[in-house]
Coordinates of C-alpha atoms in Angstrom, one line a residue:
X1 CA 107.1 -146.5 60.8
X2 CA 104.7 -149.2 62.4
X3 CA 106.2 -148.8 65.9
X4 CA 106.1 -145.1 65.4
X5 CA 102.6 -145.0 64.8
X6 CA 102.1 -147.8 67.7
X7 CA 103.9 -145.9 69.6
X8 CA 101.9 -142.7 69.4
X9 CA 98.8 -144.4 69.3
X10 CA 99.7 -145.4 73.2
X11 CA 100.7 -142.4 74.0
X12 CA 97.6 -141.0 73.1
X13 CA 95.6 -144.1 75.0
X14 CA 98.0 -142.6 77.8
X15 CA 96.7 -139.5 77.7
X16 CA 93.0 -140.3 77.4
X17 CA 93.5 -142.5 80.7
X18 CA 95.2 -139.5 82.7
X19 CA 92.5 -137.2 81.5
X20 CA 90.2 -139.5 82.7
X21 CA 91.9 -139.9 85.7
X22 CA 92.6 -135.8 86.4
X23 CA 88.7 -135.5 85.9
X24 CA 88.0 -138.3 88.8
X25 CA 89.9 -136.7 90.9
X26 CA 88.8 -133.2 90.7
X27 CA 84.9 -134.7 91.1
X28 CA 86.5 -136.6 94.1
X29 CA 88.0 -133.0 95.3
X30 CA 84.2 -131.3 94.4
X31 CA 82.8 -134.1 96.7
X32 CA 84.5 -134.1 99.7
X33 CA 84.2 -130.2 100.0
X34 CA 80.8 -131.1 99.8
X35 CA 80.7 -133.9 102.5
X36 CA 82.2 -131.5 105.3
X37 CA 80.0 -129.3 104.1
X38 CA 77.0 -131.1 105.0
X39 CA 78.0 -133.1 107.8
X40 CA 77.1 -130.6 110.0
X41 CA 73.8 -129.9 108.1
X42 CA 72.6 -133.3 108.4
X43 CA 73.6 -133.8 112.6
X44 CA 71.3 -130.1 112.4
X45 CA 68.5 -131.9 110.7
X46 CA 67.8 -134.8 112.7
X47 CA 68.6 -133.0 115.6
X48 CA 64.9 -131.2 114.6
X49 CA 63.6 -134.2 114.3
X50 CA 64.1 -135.2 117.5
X51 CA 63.0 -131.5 119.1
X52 CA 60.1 -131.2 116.5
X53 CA 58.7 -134.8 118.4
X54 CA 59.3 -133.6 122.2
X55 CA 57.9 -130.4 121.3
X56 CA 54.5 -132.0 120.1
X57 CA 54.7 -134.4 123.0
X58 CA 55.0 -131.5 125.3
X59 CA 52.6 -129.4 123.8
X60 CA 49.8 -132.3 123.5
X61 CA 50.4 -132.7 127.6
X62 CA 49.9 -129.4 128.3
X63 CA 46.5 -129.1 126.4
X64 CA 45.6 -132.3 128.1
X65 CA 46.3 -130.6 131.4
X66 CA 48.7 -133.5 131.9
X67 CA 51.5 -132.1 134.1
X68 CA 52.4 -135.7 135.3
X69 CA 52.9 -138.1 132.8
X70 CA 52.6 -141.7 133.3
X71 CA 55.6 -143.3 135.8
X72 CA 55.1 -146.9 134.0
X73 CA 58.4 -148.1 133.6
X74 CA 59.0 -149.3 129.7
X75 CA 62.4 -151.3 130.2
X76 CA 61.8 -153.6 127.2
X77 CA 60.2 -155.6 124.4
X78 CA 58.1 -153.7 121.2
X79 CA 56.4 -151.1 122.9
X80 CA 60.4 -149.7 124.2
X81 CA 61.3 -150.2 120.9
X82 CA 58.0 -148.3 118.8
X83 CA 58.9 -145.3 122.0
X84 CA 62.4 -145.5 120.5
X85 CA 61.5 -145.4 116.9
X86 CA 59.2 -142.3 117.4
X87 CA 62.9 -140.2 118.1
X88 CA 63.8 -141.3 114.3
X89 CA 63.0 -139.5 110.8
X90 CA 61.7 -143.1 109.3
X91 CA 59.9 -144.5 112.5
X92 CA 58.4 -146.7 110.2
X93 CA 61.9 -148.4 108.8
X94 CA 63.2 -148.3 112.3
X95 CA 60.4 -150.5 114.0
X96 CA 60.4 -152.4 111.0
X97 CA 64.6 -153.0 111.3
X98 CA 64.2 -153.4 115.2
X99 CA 61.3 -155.5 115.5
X100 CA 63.4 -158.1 113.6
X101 CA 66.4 -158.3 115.7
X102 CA 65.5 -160.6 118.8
X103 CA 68.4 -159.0 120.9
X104 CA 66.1 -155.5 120.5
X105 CA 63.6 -156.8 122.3
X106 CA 65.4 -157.1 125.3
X107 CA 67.6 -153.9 125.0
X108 CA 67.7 -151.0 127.0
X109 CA 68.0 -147.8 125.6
X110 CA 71.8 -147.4 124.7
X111 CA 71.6 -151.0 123.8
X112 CA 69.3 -150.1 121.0
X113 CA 70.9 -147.0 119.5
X114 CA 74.3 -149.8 119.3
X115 CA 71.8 -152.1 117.8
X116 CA 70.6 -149.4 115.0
X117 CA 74.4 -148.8 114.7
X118 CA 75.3 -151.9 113.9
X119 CA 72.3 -152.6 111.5
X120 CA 73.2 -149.5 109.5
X121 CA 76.9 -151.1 109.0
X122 CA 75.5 -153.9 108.6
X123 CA 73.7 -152.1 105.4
X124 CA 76.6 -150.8 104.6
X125 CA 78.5 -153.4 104.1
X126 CA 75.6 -155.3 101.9
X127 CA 75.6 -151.9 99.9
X128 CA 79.5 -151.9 99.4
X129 CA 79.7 -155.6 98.8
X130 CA 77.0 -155.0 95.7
X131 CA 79.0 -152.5 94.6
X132 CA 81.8 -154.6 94.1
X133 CA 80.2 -156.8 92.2
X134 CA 78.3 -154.5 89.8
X135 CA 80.9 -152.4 88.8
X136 CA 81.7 -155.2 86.3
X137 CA 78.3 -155.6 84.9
X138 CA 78.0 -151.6 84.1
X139 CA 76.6 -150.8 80.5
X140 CA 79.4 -147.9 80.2
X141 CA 82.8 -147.1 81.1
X142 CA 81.1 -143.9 83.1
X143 CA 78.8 -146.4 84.7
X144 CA 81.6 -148.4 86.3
X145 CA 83.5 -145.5 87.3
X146 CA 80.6 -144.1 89.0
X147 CA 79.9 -147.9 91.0
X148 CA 83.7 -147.7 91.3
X149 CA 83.6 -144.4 93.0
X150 CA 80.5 -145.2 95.1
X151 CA 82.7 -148.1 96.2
X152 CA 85.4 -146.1 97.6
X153 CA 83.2 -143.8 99.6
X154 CA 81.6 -146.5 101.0
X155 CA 84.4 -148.2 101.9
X156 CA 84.8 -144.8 104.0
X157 CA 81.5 -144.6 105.5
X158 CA 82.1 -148.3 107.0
X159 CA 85.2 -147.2 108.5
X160 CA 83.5 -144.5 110.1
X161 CA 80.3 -145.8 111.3
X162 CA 82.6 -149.1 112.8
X163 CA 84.0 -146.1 114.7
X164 CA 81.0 -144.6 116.3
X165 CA 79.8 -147.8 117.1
X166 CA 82.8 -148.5 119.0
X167 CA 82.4 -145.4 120.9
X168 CA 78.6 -146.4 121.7
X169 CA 80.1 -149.1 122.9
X170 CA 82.9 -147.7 125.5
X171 CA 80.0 -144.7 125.9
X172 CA 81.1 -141.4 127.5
X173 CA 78.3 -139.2 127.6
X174 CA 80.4 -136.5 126.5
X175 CA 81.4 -138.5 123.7
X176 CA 78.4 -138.7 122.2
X177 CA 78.4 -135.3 120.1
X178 CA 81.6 -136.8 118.7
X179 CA 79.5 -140.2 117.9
X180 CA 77.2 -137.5 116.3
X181 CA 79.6 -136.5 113.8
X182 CA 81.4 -139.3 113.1
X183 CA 77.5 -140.7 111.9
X184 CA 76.9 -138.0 110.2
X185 CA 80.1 -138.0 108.5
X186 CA 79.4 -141.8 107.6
X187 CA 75.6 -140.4 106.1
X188 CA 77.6 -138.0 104.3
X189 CA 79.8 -140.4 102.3
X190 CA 77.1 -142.5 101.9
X191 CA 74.7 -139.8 100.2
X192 CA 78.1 -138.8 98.2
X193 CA 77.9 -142.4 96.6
X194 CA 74.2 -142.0 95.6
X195 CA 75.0 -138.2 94.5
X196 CA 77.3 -140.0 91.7
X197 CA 75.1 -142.6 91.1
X198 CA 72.4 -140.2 90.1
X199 CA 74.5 -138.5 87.4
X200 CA 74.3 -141.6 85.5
X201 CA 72.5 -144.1 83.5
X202 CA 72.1 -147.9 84.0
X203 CA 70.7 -150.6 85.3
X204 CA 74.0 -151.5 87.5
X205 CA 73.3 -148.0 89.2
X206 CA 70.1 -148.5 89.5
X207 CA 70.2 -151.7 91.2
X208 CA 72.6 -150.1 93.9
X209 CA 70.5 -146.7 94.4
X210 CA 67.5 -149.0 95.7
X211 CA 69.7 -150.6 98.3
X212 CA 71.5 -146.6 99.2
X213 CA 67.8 -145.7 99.8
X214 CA 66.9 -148.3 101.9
X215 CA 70.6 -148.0 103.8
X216 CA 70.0 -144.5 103.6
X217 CA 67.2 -144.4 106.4
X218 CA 69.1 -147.2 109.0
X219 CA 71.9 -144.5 109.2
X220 CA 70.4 -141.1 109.4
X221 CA 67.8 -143.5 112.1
X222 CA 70.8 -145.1 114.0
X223 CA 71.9 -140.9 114.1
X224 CA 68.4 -139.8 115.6
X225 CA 68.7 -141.9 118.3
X226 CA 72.2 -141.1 119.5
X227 CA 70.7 -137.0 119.2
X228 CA 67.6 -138.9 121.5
X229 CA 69.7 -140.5 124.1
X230 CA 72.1 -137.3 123.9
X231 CA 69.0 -135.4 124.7
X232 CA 66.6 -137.6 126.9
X233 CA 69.4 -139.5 128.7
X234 CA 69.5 -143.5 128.9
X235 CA 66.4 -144.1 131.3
X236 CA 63.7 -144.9 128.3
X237 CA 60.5 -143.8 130.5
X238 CA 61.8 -140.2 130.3
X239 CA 62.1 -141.2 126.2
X240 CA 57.9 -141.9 126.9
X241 CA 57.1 -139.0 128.9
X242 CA 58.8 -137.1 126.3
X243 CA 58.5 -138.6 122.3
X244 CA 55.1 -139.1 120.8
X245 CA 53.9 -142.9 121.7
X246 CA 51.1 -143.2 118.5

């Protein structure tokens, strides 16, 4: 009778754990339709970023009556880089990021958006590696699944963002709406980690929403300023005649 009631008691430990598991993966299933959902959105968004920011420049030179902007070559250092940064939806984080990394301020223009790249992966990988190491220090069993989750996707978005990078790196021109998705795909993933996150409590997942935020803005950045080069071409005095410089 013992093992009988052992027995049964297991089973129904079994069947918690595949409930469990069933409802993981039907978030999981929830999610993704939700990631190719908005990776498209996302490319869209910056995408006005960058137009909202030439538009304003254009418009401010025509009620200057400036019809010939300045031909002063920009080629390098801080002033290339806060030109750069103005193509961005946090101009702030990206001079902030760039202005820190001594191979920016030599870099011309593609060389900064594989810079941005690689400083978003970079966050990624600081974000992922946290992860891992707070999913055993969750309060709850919901908690940890959540980090564990989170984990997973950003395992994902690493994969992804290594890959655009690489195609900065071997750059087609006509390869750069592909770059564009693949960032935005990585964004997407990433977001999906702080989605979960967000639906619960603890100060595990609160630690590692702080660090999503802040790797958040180096990714949907590093996307901006593929859209810019994509838009303004690799010359970074047309990115001056054309982005707002204040």
């Amino acid at each position: 009778m013992p093992g009988s009631m052992s027995a049964r008691a297991y089973g129904k430990i079994d069947a918690d754990h595949q409930a469990q598991l069933q409802a993981r993966k039907q978030a999981r299933k929830r999610l993704i339709i939700i990631i190719a959902c908005s990776v498209l959105l996302i490319a869209a968004v910056v995408a006005v970023t960058v137009t909202v920011v030439v538009s304003k420049k254009n418009s401010n030179n025509n009620n200057n009556g400036d019809s010939t902007p300045s031909t002063t070559q920009l080629s390098s250092g801080l002033s290339a880089i806060q030109t750069a940064c103005n193509a961005t939806a946090y101009p702030d984080a990206c001079l902030a990021s760039l202005s820190n990394n001594s191979q920016a301020l030599s870099a011309n223009p593609l060389q900064l958006v594989i810079i941005a790249g690689e400083l978003a992966l970079q966050g990624l990988q600081e974000a992922y590696n946290l992860s891992l190491s707070l999913a055993s220090r969750a309060s709850s069993p919901l908690e940890q699944a959540a980090i564990e989750d989170c984990s997973e996707l950003l395992d994902v978005s690493i994969d992804e963002l290594n890959e655009a990078i690489q195609g900065l790196e071997s750059l087609n021109l006509k390869s750069l709406k592909n770059v564009e998705i693949v960032i935005s795909t990585a964004s997407s993933l990433q977001a999906g980690c702080t989605e979960g996150l967000s639906e619960v409590n603890g100060t595990a997942a609160s630690q590692l929403t702080q660090k999503q935020v802040e790797v958040n803005k180096l990714i949907i950045n590093a996307l901006g300023l593929v859209q810019a080069l994509a838009s303004l071409g690799s010359n970074l005095t047309s990115w001056k005649k054309s982005l707002p410089t204040d």
